[in-house]
The first five atom37 places (N, CA, C, CB, O) and aatype in JSON, in Angstrom:
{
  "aatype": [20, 20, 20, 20, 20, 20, 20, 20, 20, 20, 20, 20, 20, 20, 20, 20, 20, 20, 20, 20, 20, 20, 20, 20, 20, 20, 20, 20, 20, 20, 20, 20, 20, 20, 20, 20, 20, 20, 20, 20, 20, 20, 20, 20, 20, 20, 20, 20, 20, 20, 20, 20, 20, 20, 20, 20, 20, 20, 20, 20, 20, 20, 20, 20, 20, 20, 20, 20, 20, 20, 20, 20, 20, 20, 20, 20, 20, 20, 20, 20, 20, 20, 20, 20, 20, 20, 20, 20, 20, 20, 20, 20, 20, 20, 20, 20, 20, 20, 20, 20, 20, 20, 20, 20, 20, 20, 20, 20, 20, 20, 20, 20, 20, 20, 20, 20, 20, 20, 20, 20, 20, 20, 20, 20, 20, 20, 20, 20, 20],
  "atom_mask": [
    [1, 1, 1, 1, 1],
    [1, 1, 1, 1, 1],
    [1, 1, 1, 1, 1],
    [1, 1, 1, 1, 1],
    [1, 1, 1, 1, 1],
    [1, 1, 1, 1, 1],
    [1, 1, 1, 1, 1],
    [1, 1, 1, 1, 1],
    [1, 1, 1, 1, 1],
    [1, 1, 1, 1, 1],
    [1, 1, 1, 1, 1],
    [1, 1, 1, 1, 1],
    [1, 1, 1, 1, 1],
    [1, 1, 1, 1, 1],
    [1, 1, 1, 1, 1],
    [1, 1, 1, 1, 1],
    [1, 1, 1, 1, 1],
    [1, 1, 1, 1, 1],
    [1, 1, 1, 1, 1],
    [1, 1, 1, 1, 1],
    [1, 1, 1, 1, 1],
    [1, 1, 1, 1, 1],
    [1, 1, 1, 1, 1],
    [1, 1, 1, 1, 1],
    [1, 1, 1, 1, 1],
    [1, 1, 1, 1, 1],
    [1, 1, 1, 1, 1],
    [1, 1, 1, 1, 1],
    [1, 1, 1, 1, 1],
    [1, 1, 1, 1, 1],
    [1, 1, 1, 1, 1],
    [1, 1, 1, 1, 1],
    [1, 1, 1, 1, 1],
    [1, 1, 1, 1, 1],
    [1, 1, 1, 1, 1],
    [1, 1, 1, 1, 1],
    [1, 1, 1, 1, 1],
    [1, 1, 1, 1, 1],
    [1, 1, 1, 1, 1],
    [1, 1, 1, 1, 1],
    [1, 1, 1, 1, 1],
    [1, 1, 1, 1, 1],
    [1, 1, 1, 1, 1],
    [1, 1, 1, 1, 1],
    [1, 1, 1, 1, 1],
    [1, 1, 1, 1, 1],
    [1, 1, 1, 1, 1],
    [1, 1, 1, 1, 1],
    [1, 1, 1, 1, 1],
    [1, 1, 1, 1, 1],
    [1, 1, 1, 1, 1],
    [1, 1, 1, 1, 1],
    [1, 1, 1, 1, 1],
    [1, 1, 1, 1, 1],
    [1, 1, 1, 1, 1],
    [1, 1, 1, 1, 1],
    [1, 1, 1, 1, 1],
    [1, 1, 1, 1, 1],
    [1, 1, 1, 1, 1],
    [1, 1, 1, 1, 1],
    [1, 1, 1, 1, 1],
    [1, 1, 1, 1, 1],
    [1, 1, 1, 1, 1],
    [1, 1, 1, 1, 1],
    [1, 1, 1, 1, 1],
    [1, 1, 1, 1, 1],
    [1, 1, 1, 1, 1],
    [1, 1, 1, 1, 1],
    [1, 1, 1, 1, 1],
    [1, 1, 1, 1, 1],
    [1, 1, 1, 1, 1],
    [1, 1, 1, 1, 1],
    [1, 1, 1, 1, 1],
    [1, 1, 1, 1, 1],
    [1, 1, 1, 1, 1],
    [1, 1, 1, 1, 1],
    [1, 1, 1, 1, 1],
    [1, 1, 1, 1, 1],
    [1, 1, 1, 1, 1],
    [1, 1, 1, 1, 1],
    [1, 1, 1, 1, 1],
    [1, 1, 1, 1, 1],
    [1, 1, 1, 1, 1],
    [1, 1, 1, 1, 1],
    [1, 1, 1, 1, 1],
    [1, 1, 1, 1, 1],
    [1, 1, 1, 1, 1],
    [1, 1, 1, 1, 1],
    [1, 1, 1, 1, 1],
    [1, 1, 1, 1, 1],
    [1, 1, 1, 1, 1],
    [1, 1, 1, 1, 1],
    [1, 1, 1, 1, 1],
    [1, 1, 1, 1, 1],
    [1, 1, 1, 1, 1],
    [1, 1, 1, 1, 1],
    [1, 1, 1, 1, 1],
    [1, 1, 1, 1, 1],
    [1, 1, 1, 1, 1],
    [1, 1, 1, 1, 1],
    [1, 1, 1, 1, 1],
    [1, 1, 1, 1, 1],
    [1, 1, 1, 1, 1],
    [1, 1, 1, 1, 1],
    [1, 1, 1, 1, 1],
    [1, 1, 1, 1, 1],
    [1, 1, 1, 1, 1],
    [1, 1, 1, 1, 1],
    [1, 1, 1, 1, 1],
    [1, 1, 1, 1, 1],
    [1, 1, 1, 1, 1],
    [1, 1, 1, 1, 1],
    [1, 1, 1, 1, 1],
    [1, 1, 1, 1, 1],
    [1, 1, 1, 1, 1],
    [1, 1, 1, 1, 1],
    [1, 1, 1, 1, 1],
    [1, 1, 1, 1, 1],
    [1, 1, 1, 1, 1],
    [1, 1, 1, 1, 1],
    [1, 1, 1, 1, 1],
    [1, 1, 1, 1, 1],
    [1, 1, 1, 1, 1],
    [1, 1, 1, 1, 1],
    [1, 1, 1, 1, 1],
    [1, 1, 1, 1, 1],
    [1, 1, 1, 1, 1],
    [1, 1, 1, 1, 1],
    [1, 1, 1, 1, 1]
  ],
  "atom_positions": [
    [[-0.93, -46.61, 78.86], [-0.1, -47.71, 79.28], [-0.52, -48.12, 80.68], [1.38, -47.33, 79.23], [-0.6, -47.35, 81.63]],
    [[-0.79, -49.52, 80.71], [-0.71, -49.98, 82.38], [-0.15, -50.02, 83.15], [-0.79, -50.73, 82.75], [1.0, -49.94, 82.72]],
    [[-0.13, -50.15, 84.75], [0.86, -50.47, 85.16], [1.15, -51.84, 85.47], [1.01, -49.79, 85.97], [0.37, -52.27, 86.32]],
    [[2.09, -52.77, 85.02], [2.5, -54.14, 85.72], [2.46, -54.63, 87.19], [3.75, -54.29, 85.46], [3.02, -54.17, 88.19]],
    [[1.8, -55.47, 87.07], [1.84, -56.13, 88.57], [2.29, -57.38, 88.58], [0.53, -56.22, 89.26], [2.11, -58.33, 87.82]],
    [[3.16, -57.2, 90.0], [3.24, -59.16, 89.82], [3.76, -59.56, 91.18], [4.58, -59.93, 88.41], [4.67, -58.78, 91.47]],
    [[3.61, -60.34, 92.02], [3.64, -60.84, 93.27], [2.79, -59.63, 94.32], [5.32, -61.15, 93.65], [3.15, -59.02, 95.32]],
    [[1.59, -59.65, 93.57], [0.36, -59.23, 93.98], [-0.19, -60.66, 95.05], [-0.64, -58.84, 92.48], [0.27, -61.79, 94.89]],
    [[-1.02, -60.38, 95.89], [-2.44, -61.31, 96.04], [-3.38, -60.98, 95.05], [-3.25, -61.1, 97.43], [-4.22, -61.89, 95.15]],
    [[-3.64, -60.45, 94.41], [-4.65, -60.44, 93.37], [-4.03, -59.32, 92.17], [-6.22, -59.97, 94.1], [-3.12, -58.5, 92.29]],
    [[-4.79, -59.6, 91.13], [-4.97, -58.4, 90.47], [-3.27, -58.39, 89.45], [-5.28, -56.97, 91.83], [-2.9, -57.47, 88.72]],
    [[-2.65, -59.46, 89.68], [-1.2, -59.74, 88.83], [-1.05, -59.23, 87.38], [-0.94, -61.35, 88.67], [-2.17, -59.43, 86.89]],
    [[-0.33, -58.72, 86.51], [-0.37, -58.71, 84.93], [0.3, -60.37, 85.09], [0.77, -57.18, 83.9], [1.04, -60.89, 85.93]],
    [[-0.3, -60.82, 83.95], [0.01, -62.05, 83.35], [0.97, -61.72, 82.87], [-0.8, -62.68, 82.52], [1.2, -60.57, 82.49]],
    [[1.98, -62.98, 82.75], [3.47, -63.29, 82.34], [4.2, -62.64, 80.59], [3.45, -65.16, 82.36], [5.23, -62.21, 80.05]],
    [[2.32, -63.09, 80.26], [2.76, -62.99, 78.96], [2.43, -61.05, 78.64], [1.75, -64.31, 77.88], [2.9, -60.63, 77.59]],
    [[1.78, -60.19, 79.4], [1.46, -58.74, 78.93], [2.9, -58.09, 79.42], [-0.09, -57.96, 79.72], [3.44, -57.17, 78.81]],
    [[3.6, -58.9, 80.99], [4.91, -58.55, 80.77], [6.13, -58.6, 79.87], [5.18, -58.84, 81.41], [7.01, -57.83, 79.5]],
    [[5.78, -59.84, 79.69], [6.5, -60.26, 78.18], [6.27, -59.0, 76.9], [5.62, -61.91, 77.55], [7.09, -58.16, 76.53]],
    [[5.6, -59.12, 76.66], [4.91, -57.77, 76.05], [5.69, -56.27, 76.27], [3.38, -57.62, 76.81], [6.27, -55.54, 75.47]],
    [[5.53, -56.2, 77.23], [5.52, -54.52, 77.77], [7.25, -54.44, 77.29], [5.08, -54.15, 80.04], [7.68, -53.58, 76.52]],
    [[8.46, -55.98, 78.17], [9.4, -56.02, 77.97], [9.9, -55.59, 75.98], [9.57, -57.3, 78.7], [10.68, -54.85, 75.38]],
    [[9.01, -56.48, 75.72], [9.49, -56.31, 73.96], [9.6, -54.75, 73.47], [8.16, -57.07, 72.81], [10.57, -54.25, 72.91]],
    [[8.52, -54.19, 73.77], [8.32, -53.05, 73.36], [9.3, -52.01, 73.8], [7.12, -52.79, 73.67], [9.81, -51.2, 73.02]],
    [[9.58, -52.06, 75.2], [10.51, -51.43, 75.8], [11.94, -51.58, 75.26], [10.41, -51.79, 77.06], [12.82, -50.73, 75.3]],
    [[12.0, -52.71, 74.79], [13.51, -53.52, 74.36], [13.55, -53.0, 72.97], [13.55, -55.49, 74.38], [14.63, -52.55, 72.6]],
    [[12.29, -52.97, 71.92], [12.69, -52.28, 70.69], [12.63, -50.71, 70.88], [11.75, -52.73, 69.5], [13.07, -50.09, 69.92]],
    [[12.25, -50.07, 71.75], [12.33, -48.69, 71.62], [13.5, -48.26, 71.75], [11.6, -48.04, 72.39], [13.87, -47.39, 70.97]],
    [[14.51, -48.81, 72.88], [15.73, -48.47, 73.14], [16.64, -48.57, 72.12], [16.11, -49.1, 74.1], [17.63, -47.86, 71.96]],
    [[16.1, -49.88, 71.13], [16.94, -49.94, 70.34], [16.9, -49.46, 69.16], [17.19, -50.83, 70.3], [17.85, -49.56, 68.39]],
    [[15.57, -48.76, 68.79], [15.48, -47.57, 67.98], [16.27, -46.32, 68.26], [14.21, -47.22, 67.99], [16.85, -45.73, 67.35]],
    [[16.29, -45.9, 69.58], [16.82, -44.68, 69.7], [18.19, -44.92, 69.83], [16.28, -43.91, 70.74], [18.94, -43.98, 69.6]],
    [[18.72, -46.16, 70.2], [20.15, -46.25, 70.36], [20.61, -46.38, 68.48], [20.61, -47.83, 71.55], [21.73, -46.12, 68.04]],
    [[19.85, -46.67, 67.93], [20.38, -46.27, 66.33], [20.44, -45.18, 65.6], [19.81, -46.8, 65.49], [21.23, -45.05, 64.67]],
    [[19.25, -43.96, 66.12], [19.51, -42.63, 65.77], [20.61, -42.3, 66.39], [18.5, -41.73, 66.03], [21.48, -41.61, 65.85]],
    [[20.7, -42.74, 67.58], [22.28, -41.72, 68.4], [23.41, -42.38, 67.79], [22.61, -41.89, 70.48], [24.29, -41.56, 67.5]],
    [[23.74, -43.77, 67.44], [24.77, -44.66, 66.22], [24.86, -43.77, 65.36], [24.24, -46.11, 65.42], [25.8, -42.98, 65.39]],
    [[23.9, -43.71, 64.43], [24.22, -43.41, 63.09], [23.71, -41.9, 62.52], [23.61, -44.56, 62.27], [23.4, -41.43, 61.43]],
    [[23.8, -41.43, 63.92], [23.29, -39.78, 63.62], [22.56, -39.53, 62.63], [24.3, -38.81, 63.35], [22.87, -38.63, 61.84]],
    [[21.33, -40.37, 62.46], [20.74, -39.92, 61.66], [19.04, -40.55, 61.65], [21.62, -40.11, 60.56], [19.01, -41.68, 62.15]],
    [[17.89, -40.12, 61.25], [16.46, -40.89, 61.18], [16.41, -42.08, 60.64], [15.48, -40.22, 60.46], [17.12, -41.96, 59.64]],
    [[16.04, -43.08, 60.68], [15.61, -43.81, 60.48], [14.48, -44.23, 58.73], [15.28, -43.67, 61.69], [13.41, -43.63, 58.79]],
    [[14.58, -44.83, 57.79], [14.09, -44.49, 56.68], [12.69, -45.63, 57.11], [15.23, -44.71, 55.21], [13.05, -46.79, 57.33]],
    [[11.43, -45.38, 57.21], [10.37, -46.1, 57.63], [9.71, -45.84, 56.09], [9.55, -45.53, 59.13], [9.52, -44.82, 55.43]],
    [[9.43, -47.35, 55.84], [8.62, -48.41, 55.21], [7.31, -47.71, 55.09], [8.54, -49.81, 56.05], [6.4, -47.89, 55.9]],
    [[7.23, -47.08, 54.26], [5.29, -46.47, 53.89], [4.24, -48.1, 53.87], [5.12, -45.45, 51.48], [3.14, -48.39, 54.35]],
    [[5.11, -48.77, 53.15], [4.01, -49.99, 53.29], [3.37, -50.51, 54.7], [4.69, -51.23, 52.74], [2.21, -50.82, 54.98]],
    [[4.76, -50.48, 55.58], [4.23, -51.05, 57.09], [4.15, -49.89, 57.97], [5.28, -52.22, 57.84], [3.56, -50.01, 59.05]],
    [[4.54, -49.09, 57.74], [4.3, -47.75, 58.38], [2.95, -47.01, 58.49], [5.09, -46.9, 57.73], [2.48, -46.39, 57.53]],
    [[2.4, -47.09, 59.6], [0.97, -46.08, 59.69], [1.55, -44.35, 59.71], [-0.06, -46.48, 61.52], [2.48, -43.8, 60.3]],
    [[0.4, -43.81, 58.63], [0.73, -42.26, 58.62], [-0.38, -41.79, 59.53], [0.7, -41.47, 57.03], [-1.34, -42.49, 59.88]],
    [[-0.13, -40.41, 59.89], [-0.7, -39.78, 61.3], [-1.19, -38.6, 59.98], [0.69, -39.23, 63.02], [-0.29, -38.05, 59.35]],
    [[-2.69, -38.27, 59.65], [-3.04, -36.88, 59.41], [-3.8, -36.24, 60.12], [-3.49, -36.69, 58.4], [-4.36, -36.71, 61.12]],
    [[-3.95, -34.92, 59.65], [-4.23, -34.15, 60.48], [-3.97, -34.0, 62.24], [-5.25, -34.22, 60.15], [-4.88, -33.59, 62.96]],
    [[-2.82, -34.33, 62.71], [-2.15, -34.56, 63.45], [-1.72, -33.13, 64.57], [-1.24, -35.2, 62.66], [-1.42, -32.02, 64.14]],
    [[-1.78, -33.45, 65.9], [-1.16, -32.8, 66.74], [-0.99, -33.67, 68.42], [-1.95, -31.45, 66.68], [-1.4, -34.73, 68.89]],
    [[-0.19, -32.56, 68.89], [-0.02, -33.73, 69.97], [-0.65, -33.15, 71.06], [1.52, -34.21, 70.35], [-0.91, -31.95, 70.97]],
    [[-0.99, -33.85, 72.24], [-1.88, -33.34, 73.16], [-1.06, -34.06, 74.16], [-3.5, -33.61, 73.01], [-0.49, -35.15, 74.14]],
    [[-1.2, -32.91, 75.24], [-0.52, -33.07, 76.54], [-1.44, -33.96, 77.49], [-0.23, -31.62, 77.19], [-2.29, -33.26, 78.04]],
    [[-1.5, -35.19, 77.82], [-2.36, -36.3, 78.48], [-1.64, -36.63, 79.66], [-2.6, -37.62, 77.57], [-1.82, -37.85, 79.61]],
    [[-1.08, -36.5, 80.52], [0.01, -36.8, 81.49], [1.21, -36.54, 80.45], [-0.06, -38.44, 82.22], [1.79, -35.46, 80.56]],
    [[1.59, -37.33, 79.58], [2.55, -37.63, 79.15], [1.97, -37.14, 77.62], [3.02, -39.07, 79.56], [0.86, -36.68, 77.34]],
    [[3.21, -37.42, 76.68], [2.41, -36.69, 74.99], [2.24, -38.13, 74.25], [3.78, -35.31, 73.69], [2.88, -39.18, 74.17]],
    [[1.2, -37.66, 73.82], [0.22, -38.39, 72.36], [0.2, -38.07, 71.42], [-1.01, -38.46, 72.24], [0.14, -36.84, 71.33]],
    [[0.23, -38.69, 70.35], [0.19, -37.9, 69.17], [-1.73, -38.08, 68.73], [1.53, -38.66, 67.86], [-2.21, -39.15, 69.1]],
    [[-2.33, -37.48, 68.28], [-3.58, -37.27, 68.38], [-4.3, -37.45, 66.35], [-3.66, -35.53, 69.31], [-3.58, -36.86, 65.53]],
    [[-4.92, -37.81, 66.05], [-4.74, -37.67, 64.57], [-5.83, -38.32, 63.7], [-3.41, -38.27, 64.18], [-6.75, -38.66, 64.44]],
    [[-6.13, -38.67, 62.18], [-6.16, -39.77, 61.68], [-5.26, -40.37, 61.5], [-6.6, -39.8, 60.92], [-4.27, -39.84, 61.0]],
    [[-5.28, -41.75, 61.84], [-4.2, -42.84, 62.11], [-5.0, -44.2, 61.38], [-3.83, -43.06, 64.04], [-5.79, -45.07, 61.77]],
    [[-4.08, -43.73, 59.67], [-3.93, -45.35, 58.74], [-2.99, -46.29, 58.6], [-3.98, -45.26, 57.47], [-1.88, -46.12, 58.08]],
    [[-3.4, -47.23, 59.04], [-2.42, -48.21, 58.82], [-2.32, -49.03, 57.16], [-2.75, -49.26, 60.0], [-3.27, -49.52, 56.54]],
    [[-0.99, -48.97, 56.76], [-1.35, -49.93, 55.51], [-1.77, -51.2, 55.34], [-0.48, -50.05, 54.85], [-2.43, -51.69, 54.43]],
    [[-1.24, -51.76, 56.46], [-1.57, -53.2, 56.72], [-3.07, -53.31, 56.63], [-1.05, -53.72, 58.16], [-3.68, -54.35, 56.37]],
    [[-3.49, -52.39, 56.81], [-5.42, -52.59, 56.59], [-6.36, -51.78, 55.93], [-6.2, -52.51, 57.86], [-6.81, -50.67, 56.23]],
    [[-6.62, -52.68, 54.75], [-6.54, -52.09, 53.18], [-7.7, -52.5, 53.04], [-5.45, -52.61, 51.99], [-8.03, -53.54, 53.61]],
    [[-8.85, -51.61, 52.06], [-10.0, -52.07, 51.83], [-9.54, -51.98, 50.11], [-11.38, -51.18, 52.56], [-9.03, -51.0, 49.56]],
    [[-9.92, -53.38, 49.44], [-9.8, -53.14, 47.86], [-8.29, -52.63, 47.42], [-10.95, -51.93, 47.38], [-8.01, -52.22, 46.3]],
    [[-7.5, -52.72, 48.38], [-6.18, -52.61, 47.61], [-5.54, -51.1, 48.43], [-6.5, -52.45, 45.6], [-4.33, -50.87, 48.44]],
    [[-6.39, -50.29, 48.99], [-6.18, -49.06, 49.27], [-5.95, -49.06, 50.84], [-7.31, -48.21, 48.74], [-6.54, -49.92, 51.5]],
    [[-5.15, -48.17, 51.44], [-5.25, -48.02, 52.7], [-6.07, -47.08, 53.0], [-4.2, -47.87, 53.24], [-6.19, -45.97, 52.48]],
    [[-6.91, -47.81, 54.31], [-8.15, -46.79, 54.91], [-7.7, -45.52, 55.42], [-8.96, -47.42, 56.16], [-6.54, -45.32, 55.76]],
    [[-8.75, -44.56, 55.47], [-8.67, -43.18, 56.12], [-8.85, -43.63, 57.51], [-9.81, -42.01, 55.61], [-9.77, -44.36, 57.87]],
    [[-7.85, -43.12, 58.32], [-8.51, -44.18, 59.73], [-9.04, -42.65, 60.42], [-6.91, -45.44, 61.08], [-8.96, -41.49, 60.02]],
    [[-9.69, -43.34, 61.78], [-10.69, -42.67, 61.56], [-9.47, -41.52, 63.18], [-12.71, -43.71, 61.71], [-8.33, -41.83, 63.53]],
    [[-10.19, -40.48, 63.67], [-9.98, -39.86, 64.87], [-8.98, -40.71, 65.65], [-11.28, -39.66, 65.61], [-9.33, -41.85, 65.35]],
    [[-8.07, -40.81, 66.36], [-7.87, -41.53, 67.05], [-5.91, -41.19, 68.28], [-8.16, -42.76, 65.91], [-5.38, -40.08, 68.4]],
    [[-5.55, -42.07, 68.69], [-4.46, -41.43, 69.4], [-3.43, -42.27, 69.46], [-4.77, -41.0, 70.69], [-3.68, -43.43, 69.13]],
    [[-2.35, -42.04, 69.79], [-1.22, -42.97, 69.78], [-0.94, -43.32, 71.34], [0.11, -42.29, 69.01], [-1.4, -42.66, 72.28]],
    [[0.03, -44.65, 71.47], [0.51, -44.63, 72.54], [1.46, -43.25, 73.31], [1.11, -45.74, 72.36], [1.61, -42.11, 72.87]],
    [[1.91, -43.76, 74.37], [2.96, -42.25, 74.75], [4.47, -42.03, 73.86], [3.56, -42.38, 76.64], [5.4, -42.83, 73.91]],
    [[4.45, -40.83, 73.09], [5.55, -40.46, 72.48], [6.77, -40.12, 73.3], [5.21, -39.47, 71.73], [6.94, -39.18, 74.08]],
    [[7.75, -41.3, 72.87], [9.02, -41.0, 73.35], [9.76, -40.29, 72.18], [9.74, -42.27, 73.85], [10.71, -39.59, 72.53]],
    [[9.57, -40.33, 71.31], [10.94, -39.33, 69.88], [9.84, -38.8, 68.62], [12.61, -40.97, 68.68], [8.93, -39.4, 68.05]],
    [[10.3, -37.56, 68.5], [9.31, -36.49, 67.46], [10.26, -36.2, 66.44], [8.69, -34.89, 68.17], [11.35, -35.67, 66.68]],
    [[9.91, -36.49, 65.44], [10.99, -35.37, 64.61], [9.94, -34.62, 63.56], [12.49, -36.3, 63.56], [9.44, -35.31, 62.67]],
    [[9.61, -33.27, 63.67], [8.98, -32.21, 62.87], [9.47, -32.32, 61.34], [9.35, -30.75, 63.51], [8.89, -32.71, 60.33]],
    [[10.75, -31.83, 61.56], [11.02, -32.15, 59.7], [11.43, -33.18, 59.56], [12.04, -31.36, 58.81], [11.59, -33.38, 58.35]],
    [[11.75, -34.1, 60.21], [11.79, -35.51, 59.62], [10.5, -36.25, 59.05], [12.3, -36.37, 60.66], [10.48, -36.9, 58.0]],
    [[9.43, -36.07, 59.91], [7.85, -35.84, 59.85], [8.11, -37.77, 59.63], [6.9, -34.45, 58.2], [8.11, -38.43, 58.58]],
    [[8.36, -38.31, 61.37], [8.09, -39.15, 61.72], [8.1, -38.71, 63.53], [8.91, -40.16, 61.01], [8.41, -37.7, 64.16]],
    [[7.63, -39.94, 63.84], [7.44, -39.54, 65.32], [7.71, -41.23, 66.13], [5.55, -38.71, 65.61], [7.45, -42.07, 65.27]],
    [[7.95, -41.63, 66.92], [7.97, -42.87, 67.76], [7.69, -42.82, 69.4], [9.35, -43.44, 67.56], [8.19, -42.32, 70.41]],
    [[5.99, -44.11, 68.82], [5.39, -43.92, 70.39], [6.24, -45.17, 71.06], [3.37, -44.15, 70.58], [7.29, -45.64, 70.61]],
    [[5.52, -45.6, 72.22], [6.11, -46.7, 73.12], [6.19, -47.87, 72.12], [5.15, -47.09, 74.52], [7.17, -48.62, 72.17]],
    [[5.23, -48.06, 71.25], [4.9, -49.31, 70.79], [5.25, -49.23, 69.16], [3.3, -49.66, 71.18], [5.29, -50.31, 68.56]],
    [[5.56, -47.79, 68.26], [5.63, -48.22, 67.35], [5.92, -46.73, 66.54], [4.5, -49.15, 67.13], [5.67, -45.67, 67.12]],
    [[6.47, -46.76, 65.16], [6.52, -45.42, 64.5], [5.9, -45.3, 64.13], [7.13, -44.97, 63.82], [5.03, -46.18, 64.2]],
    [[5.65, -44.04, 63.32], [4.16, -43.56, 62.61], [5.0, -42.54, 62.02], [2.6, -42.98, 63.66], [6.04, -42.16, 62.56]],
    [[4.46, -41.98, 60.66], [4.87, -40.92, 60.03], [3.94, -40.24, 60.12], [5.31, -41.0, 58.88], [2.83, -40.59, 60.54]],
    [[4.39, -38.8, 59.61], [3.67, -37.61, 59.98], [3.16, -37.01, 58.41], [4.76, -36.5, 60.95], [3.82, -36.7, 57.41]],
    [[1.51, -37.01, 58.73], [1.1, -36.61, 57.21], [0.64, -35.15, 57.4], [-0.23, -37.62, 56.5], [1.47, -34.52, 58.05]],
    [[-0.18, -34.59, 57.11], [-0.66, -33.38, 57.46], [-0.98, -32.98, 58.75], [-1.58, -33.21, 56.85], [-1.78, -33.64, 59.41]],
    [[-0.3, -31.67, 59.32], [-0.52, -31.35, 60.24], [-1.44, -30.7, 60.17], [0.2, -31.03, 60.7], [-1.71, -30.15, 59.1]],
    [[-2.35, -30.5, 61.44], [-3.72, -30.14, 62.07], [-3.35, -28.84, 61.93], [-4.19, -30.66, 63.64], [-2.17, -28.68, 61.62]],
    [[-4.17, -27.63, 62.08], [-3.57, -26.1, 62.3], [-3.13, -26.0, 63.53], [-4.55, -24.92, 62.12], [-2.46, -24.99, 63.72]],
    [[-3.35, -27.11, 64.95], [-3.05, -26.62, 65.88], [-1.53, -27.35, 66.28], [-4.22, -26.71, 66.76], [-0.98, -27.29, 67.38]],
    [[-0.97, -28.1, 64.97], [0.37, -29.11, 65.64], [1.5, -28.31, 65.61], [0.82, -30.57, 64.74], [2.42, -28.74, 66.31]],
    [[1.74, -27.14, 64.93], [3.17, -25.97, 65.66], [2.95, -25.67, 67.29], [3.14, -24.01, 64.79], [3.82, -25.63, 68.15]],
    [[1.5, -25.47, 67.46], [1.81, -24.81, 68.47], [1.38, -26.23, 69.4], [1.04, -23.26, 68.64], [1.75, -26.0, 70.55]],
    [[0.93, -27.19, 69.34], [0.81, -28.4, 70.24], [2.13, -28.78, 70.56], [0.05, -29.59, 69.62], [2.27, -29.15, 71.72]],
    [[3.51, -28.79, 69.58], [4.48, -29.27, 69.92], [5.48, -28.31, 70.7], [4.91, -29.81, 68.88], [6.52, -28.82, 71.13]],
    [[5.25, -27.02, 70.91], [5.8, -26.19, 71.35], [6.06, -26.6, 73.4], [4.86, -24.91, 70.75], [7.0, -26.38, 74.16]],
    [[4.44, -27.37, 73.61], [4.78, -27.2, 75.08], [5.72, -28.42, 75.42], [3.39, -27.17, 76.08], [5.96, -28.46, 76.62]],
    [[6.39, -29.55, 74.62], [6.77, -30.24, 75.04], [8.39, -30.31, 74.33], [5.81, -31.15, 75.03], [8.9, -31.37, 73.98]],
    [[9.07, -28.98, 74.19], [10.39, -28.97, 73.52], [11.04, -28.17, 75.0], [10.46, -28.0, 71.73], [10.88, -27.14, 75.64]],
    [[11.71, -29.21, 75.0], [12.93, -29.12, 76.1], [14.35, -28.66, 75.58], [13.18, -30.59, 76.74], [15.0, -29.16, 74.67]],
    [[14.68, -27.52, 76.43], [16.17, -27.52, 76.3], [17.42, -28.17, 76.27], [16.39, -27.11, 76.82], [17.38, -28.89, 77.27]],
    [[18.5, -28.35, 75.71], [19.06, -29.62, 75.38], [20.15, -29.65, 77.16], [20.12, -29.52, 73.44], [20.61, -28.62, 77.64]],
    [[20.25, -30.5, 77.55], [20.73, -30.61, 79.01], [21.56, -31.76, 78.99], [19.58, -30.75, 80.12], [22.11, -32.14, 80.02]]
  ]
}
């Protein structure tokens, strides 16, 4: 994630990547303000939903989810691709047995875990406070 600039002399984010950053920020809250509503996950759309395999998360400053990452939306011949290596934005909400996860920008379900994703998620479980 970048950081925003604006009443810079140089070097400003444009109006519209703030615009942007705002949306994203504005649907995340309002994802999580619906798990805490309705005490409960969220039922995500396999069609528009990208699945995460072979999956774990890696401590980068902040957590990533790390994986093959397919999206359905991008289908060769009818099928969704094996996508290839790749990483997510920064994870704000995990759920293990729910086996979905939500980064800054979007959900993803959780397909096969990597051998190393028990113990990848271990360094980032906080006590409840």
């Amino acid at each position: 994630m970048d950081m925003l600039r604006f009443g810079e002399f140089q070097a400003n984010s444009s109006l519209r990547s703030i615009i942007r950053s705002a949306t994203e920020w504005h649907e995340l809250a309002k994802d999580l303000r619906d798990i805490v509503d309705r005490k409960s996950l969220p039922l995500l759309d396999p069609g528009t939903t990208p699945i995460v395999n072979e999956w774990f998360v890696e401590k980068f400053m902040v957590p990533i989810l790390v994986g093959h990452i397919s999206y359905p939306e991008k289908t060769e011949n009818g099928h969704a691709t094996y996508g290839r290596m790749n990483f997510t934005a920064p994870l704000h909400f995990f759920s293990y047995k729910g086996e979905m996860t939500r980064s800054s920008t979007r959900w993803y379900r959780l397909g096969t875990p990597s051998p190393l994703a028990e113990r990848s998620i271990e360094r980032w479980t906080m006590p409840d406070g």
